[in-house]
Coordinates of C-alpha atoms in Angstrom, one line a residue:
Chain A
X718 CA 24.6 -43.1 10.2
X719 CA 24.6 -45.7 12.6
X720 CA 25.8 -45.6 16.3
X721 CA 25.2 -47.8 19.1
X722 CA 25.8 -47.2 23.4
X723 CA 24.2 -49.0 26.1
X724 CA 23.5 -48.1 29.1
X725 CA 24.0 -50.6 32.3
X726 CA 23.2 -50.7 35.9
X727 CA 25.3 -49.3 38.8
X728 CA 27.4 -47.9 36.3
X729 CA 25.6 -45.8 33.9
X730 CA 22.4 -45.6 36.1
X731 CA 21.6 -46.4 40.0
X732 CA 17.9 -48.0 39.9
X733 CA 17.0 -46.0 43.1
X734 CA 18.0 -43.0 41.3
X735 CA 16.0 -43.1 37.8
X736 CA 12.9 -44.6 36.8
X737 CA 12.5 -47.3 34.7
X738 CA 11.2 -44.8 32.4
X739 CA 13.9 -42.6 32.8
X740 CA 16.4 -44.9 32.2
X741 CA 15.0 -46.3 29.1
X742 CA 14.3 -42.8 28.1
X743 CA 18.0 -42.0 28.5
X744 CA 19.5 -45.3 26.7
X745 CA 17.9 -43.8 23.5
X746 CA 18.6 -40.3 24.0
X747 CA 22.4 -41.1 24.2
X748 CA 22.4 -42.4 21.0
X749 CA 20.6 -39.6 19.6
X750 CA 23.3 -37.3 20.7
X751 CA 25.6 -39.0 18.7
X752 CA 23.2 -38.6 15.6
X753 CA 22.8 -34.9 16.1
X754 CA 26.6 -34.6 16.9
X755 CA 26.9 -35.0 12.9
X756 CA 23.9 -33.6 11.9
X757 CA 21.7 -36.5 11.3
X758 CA 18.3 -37.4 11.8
X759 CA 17.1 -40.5 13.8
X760 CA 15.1 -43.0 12.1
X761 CA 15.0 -46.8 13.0
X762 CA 16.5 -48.3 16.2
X763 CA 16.6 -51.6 17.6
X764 CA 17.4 -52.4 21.3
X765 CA 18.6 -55.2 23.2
X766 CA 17.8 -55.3 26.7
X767 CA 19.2 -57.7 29.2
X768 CA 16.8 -58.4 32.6
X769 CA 17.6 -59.6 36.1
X770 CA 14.8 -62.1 36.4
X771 CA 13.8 -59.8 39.4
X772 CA 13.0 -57.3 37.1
X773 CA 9.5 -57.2 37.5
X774 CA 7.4 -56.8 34.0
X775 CA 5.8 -54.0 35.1
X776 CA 9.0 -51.8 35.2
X777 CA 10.2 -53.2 32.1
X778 CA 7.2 -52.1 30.5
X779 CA 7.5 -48.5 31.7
X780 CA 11.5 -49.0 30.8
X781 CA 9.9 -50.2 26.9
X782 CA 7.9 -46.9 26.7
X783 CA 10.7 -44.3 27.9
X784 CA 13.0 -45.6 24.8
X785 CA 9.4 -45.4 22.6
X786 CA 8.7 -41.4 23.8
X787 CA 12.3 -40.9 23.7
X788 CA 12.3 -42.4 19.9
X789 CA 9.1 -40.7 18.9
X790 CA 9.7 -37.3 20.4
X791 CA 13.2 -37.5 18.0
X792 CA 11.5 -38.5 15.0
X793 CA 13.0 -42.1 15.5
X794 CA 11.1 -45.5 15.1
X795 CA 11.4 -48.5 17.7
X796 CA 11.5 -51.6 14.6
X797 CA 12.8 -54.4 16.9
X798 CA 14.8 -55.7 19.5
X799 CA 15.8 -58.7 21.7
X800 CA 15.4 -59.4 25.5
X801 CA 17.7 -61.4 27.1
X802 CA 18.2 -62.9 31.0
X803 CA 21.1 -61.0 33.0
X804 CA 22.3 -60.7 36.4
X805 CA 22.6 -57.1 35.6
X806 CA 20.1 -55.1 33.6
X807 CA 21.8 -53.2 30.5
X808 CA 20.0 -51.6 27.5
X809 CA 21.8 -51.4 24.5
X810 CA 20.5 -49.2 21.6
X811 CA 21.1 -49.3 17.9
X812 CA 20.0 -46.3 16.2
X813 CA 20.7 -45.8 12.5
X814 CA 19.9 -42.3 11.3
X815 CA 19.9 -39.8 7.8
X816 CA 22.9 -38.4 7.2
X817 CA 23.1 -34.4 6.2
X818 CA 23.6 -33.4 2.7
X819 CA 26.9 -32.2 4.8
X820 CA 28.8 -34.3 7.3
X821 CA 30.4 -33.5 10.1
X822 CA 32.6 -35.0 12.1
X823 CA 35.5 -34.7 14.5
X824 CA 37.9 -34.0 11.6
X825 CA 37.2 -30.7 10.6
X826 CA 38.6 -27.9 12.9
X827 CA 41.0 -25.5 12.0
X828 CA 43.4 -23.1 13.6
X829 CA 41.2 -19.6 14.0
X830 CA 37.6 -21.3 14.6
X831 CA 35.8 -20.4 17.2
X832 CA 34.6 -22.8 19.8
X833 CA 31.1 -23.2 20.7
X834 CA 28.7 -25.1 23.2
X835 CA 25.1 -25.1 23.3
X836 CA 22.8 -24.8 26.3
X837 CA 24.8 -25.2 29.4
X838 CA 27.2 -27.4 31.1
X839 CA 27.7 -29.0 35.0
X840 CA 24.2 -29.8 35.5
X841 CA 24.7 -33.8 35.4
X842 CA 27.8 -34.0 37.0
X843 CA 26.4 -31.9 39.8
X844 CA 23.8 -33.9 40.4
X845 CA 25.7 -37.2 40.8
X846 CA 28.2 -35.5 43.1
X847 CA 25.0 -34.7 45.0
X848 CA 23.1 -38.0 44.9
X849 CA 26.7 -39.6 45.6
X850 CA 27.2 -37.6 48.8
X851 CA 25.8 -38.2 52.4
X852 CA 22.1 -39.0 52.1
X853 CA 19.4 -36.2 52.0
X854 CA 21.9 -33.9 50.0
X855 CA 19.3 -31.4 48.4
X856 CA 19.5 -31.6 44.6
X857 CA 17.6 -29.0 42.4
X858 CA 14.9 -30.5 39.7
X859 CA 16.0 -28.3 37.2
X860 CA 19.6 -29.9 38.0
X861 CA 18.4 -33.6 38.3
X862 CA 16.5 -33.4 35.9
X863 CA 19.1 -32.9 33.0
X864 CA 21.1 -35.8 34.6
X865 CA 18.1 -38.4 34.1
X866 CA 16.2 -36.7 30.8
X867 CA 19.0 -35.4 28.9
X868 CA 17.5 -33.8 26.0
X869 CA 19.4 -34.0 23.0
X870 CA 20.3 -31.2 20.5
X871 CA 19.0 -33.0 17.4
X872 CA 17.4 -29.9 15.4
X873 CA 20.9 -27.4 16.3
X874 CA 23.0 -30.1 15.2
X875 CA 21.1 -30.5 12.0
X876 CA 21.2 -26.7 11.4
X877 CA 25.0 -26.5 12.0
X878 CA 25.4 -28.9 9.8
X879 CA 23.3 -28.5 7.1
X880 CA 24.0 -24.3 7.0
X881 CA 27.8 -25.4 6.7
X882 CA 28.1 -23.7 9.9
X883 CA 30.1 -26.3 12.0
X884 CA 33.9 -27.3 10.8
X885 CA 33.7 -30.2 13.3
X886 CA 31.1 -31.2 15.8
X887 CA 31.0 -33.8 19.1
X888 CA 28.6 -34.5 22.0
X889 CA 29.8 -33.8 25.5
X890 CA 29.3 -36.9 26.6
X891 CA 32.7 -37.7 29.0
X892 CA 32.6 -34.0 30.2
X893 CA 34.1 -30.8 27.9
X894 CA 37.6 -31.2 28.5
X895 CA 37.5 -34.3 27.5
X896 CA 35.3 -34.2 24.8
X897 CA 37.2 -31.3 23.4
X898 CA 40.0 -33.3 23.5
X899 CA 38.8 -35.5 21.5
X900 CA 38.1 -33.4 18.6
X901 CA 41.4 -31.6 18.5
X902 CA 43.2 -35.2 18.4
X903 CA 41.1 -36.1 15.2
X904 CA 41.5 -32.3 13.9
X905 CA 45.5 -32.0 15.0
X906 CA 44.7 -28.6 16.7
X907 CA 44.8 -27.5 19.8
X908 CA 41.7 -26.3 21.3
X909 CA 42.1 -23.2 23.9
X910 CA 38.6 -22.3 26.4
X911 CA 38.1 -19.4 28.6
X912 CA 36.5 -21.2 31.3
X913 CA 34.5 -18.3 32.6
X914 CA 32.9 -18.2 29.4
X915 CA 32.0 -21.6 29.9
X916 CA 27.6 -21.5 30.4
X917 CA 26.4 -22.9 33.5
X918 CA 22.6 -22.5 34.5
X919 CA 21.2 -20.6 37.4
X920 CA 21.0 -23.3 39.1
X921 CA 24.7 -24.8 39.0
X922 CA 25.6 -20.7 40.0
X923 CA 23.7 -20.8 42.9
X924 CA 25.7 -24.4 43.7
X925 CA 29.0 -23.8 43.0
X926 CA 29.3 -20.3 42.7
X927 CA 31.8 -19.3 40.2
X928 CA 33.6 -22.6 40.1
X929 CA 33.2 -24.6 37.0
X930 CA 35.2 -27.8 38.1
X931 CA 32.3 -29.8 37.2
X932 CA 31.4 -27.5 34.2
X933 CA 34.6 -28.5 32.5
X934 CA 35.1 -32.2 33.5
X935 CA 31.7 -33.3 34.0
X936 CA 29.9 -35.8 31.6
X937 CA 26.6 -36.4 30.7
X938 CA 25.3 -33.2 29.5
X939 CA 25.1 -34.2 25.9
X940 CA 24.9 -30.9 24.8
X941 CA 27.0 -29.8 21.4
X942 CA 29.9 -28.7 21.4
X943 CA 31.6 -27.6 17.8
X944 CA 34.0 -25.4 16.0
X945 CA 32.8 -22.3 13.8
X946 CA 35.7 -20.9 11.2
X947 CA 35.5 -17.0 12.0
X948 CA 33.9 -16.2 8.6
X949 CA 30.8 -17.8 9.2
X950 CA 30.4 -16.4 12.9
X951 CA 28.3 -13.3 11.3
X952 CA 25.9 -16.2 9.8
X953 CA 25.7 -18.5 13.1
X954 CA 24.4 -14.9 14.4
X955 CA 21.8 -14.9 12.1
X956 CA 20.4 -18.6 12.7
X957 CA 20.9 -18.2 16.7
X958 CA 17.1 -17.7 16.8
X959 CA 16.1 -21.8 14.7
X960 CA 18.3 -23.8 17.3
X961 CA 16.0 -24.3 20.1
X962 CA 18.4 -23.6 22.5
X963 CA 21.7 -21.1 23.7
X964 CA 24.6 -21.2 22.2
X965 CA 28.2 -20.0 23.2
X966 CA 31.4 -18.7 21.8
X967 CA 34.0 -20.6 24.7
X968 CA 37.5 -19.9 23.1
X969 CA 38.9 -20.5 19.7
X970 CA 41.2 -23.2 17.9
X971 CA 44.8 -22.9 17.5
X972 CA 47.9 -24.5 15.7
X973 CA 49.2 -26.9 18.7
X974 CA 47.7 -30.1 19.9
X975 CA 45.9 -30.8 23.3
X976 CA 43.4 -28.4 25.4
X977 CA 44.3 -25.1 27.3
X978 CA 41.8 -23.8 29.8
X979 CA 42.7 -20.2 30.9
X980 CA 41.3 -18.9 33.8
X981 CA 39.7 -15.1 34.7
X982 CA 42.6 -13.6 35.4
X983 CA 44.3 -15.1 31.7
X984 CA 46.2 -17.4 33.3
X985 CA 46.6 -21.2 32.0
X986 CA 44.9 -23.3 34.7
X987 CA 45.0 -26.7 33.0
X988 CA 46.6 -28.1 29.8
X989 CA 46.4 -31.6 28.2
X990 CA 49.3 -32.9 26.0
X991 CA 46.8 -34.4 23.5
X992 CA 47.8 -37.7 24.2
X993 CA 45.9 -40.6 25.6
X994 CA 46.4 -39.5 29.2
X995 CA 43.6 -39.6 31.8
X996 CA 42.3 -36.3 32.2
X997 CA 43.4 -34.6 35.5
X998 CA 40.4 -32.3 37.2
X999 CA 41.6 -28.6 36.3
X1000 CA 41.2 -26.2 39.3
X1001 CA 39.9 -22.6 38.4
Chain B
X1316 CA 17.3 -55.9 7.3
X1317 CA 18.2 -55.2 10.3
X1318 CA 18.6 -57.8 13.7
X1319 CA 20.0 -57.7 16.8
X1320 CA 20.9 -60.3 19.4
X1321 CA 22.9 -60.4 22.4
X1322 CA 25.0 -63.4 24.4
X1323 CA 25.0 -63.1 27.5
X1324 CA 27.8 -64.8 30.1
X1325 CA 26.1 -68.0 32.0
X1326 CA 22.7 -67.3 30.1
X1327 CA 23.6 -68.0 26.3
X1328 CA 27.6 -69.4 27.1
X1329 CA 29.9 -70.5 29.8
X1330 CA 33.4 -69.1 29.8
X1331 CA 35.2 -72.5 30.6
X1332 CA 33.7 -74.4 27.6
X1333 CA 34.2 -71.5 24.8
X1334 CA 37.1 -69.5 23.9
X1335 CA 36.8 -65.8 23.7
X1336 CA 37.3 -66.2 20.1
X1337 CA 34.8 -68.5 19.8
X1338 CA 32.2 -66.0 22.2
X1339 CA 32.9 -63.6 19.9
X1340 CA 32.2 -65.4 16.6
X1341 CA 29.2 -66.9 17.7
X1342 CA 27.7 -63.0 18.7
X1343 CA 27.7 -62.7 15.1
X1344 CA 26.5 -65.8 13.6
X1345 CA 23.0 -66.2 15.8
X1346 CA 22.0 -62.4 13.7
X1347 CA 24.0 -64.0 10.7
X1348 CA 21.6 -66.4 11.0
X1349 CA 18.3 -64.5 11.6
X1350 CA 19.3 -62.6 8.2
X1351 CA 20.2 -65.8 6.4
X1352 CA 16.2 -66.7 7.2
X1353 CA 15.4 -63.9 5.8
X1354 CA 16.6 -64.8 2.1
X1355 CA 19.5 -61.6 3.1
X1356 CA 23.0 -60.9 2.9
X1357 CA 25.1 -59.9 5.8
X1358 CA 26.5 -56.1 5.1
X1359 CA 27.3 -54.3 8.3
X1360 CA 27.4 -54.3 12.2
X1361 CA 27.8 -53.1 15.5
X1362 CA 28.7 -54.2 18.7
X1363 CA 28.2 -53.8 22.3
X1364 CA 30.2 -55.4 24.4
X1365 CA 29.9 -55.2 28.8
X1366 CA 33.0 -56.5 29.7
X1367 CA 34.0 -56.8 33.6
X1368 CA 36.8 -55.3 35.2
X1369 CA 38.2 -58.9 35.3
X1370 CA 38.3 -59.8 32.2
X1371 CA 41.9 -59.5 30.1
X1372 CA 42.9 -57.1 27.6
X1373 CA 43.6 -60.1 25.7
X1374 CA 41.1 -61.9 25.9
X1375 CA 38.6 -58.9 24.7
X1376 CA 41.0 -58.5 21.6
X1377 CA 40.6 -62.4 21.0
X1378 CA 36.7 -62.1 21.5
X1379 CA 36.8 -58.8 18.7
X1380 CA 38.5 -60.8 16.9
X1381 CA 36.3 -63.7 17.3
X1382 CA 33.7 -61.3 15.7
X1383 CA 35.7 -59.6 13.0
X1384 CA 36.5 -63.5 11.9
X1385 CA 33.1 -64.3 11.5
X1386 CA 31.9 -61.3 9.6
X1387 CA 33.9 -61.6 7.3
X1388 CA 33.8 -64.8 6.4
X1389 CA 29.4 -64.2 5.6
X1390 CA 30.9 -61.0 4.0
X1391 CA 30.1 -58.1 6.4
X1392 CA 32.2 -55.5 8.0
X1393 CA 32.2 -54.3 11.6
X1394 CA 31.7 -50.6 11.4
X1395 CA 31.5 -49.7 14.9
X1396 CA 30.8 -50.2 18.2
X1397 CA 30.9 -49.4 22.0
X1398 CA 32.4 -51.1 25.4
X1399 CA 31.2 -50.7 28.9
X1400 CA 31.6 -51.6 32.3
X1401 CA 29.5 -54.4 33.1
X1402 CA 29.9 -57.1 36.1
X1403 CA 28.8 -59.7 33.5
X1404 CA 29.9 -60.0 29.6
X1405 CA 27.2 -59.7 27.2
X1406 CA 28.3 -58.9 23.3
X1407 CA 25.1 -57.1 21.6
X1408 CA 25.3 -57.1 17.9
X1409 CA 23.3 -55.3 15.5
X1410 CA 23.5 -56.6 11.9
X1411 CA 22.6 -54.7 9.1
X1412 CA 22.0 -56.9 5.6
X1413 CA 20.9 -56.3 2.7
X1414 CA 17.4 -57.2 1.8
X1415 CA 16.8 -60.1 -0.8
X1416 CA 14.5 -59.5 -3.9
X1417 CA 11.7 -61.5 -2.7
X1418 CA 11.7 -61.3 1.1
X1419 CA 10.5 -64.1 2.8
X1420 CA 9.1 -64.0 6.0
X1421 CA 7.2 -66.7 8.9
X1422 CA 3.9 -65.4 7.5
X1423 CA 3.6 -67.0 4.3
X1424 CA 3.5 -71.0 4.8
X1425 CA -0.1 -72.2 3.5
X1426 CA -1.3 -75.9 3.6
X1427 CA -0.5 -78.1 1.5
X1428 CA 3.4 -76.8 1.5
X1429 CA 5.9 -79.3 2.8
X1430 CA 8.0 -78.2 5.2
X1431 CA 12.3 -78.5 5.3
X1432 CA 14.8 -78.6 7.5
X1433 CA 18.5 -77.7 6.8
X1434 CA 21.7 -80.0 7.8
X1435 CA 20.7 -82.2 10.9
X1436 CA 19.1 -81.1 14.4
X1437 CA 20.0 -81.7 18.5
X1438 CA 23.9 -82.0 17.8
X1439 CA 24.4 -78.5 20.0
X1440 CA 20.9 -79.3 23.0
X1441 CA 23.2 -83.0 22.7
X1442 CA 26.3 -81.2 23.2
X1443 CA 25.2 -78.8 26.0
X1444 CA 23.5 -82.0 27.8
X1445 CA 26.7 -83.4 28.0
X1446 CA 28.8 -80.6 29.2
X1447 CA 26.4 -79.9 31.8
X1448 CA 26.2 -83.3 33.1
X1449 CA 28.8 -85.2 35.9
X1450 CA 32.4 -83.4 34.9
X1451 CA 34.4 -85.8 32.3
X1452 CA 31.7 -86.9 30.0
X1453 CA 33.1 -87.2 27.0
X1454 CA 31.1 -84.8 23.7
X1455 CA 32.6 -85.8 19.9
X1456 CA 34.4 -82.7 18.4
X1457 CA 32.4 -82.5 15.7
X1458 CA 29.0 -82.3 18.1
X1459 CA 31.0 -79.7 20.1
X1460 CA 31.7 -77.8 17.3
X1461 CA 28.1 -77.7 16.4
X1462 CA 27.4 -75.8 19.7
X1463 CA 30.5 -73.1 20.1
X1464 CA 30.6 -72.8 16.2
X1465 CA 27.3 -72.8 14.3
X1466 CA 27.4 -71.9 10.7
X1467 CA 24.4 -70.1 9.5
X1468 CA 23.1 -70.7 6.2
X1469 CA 23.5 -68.0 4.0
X1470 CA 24.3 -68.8 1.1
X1471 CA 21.1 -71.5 1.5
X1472 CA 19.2 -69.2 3.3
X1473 CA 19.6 -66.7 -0.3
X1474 CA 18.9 -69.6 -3.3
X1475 CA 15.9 -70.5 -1.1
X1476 CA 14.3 -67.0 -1.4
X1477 CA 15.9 -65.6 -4.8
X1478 CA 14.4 -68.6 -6.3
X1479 CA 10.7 -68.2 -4.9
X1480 CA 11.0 -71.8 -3.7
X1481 CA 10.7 -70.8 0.3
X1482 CA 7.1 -69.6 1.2
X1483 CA 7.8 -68.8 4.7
X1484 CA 11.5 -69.3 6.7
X1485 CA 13.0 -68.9 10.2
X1486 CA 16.1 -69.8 11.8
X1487 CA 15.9 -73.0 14.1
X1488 CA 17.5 -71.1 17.2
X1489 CA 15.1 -72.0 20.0
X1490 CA 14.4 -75.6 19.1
X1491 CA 12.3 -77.3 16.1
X1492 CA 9.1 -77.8 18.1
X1493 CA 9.5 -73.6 19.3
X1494 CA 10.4 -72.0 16.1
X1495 CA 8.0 -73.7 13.7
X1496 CA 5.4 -73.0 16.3
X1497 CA 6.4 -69.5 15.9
X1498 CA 6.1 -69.9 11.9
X1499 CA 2.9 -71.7 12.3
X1500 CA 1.3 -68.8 14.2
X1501 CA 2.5 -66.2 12.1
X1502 CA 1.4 -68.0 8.9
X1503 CA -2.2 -69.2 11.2
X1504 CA -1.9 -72.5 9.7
X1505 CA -0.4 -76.2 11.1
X1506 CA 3.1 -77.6 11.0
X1507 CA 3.0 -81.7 11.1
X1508 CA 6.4 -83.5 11.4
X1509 CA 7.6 -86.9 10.5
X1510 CA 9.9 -87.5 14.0
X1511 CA 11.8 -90.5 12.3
X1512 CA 12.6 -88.0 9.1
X1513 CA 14.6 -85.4 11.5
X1514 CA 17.5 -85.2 10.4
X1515 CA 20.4 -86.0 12.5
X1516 CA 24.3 -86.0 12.3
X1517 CA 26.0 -90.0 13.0
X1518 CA 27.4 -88.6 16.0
X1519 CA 24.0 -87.7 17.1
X1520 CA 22.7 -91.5 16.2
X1521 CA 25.8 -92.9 18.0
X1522 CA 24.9 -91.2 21.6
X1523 CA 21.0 -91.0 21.1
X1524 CA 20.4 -94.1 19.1
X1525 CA 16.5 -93.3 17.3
X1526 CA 16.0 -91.2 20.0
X1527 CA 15.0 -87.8 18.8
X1528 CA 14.4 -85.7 21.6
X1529 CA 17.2 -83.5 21.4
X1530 CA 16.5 -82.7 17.8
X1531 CA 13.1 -82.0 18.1
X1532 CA 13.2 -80.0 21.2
X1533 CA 17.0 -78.4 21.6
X1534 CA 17.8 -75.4 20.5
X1535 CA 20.9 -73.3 19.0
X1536 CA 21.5 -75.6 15.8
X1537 CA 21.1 -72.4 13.7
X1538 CA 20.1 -74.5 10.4
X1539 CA 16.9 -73.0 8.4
X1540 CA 13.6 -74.1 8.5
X1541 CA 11.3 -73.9 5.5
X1542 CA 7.8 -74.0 3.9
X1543 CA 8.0 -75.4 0.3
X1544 CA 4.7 -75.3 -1.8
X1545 CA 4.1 -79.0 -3.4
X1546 CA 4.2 -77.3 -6.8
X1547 CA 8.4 -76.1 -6.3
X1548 CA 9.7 -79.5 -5.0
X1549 CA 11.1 -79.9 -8.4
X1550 CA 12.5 -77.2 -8.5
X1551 CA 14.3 -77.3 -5.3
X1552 CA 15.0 -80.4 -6.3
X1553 CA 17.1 -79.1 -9.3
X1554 CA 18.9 -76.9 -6.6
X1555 CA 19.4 -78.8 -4.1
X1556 CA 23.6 -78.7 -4.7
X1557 CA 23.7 -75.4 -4.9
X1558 CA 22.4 -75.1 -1.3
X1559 CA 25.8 -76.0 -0.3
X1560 CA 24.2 -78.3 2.8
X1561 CA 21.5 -81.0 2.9
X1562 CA 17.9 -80.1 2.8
X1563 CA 15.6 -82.8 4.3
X1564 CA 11.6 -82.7 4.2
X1565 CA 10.4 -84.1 7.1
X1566 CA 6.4 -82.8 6.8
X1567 CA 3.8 -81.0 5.6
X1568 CA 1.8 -77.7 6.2
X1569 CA -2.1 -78.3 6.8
X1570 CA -5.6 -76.4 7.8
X1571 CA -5.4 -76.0 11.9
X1572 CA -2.9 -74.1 14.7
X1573 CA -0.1 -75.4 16.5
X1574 CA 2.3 -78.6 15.8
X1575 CA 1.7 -82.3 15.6
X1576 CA 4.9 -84.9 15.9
X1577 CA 4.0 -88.2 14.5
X1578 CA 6.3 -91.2 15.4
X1579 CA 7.3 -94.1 14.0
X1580 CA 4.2 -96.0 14.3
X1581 CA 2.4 -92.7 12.8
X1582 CA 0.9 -91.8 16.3
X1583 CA 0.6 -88.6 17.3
X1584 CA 3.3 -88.4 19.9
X1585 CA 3.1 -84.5 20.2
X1586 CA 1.1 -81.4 19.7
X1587 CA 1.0 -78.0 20.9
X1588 CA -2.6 -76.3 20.6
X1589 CA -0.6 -73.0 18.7
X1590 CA -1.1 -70.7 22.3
X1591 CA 1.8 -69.2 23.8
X1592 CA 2.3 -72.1 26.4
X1593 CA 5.4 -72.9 27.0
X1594 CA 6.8 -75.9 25.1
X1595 CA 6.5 -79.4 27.0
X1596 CA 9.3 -81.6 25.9
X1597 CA 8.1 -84.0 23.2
X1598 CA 8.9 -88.0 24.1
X1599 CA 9.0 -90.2 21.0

């Protein structure tokens, strides 16, 4: 497997929001979503960084080691890379990774799966709405901190994969509606969520209550979010414990195309065509 | 193998003197090149492009292009890739080749080898003189060509190592004087060139006369640069028209650090003590 993202500066990352630590720390983790979104292992990356020549070498030190701790904490090896001058710093990052004995990709759902996400949703996207805001806006740790240090779901990917639990499998990377979307255009289904069912941390309900707005169209949680056929539901039960982390039946798959979020009262508060358009924000 | 190496807008190009076509094909061929000094074959890549908000949807389908073009004419495939944002264009490409039997590396020059050059030096430094001089000065297509279209040698690069003939390689990217230093310190031994036996194109001779500045101190040629022990010069000798390019020696490989120039009068003209100073431009 072999994926590459970059990351680059007021528009991936704000340098007075993230260390340069963090933000090297996050280039690689990206990637590594992408790798645990089919089941793979990291291995061997390379990374090209581009630096303002006010970049001082201190920082890009401390930027150096946040992709090496972020590579080393996944398994992953830093075997080269390539610095270049820039009037904007970027970090781009090639990782190559095993592949599973079984694949998974965005191909696989089928009409009756279940939906699942693991851990919870709305954290990033809360915290940029809060750092965006008026200055001094109050942003939890627990909530910044899984906008700067996302931690990717490398070990549950591997065991929906390799169990032959997952029919398809993506990262929530643009935010779930999105990201959902995504998967039922390569799987031609139509994917149907209950958005109260959506998770969202204690934090995010003490925030927003029980909106999920940013639960459903915020990005950047990089947490999993695949389809289960409803004969191996009983078995996911039984491997809940080895993932490392929550995991949560959202909605199910269904002949159609597009995405369908129905509300708590069973209503349809948002629906996509499953075409290219730009995702509208649902209101629940 | 695997390489990666990015071109940056203003640092490694300027948009009014190359094409995005031509921005695109030259991404690929400076990591074409860093594989062809390896003794490898070009298999697969990825790209990361930062493209501005400015920039034309048809220009960045010219530019992917540009790329596609150029892999597949050192047979590789682009496999993937990913586009951001960015207020400057940089195109990051990570090549993936395959490894040759016997890998050659900068480590392995010892003394007593002589050392070769591929095709002829300075044409690109000459060009990029010229187009950054008063507006109007006039550069010869085929030195212009050397610049915005460098050809990396492969298929060279591959006879050199398959045969055993090459004891240590690297691409001439940074400049002759730079990038046998590099070899020289990697291999811990001395590099001593004949200035008159550079090899350069009649276009170069025409604008520089015996002057060989530009050849032995500009960069971005993208020809290969070689260690030969005395004992294969026959053999390379016997094949020298499969290389499909010229191969001139123009020294030798002794005891010591660092790189000696010797002119025409066999003075020493230059020499770098092997440290990490930064280069002083050679006058001959």
């Amino acid at each position: 497997l072999v994926t590459v993202d970059a990351v680059v500066e007021n528009v991936h990352f704000k340098a007075r929001w993230s260390s340069p630590r963090q933000i090297g720390r996050r280039s690689f983790l990206v990637n590594a979503s992408d790798i645990a979104a089919m089941g793979g292992q990291p291995r061997f990356c390379v990374v090209s960084i581009g630096v303002p020549p006010r970049y001082s070498a201190r920082s890009l030190l401390q930027l150096e080691a946040g992709i090496v701790d972020a590579a080393t904490a996944s398994g992953a090896v830093v075997v080269g890379g390539n610095l270049s001058r820039s009037e904007q710093l970027f970090v781009s990052v090639t990782l190559i990774g095993d592949a599973p004995r079984r694949l998974v990709t965005r191909h696989g759902a089928r009409p009756g799966d279940r939906v699942y996400v693991t851990g919870t949703l709305g954290d990033a996207a809360l915290a940029v709405e809060r750092l965006s805001g008026r200055a001094g806006a109050k942003v939890a740790p627990p909530v910044l901190r899984r906008l700067l240090e996302p931690s990717p779901r490398v070990r549950a990917g591997q065991i929906l994969a390799d169990k032959g639990l997952a029919s398809a499998m993506i990262d929530v990377s643009d935010g779930l509606v999105q990201d959902l979307g995504h998967l039922c255009r390569a799987s031609r289904v139509r994917g149907v969520i209950r958005a109260t069912d959506v998770p969202v941390s204690v934090a995010y309900r003490r925030a927003c209550g029980t909106e999920r707005r940013l639960a459903l169209s915020g990005g950047e949680d990089y947490e999993l979010l695949c389809t289960v056929p409803a004969r191996h539901v009983k078995h996911l039960e039984d491997v809940r414990r080895q993932l490392a982390c929550p995991i949560t039946c959202i909605g199910e798959i269904t002949r159609g195309r597009g995405v369908r979020i129905v509300g708590a009262q069973g209503g349809v508060v948002y629906e996509s065509t499953g075409g290219y358009d730009h995702f509208r924000t649902p209101t629940t």
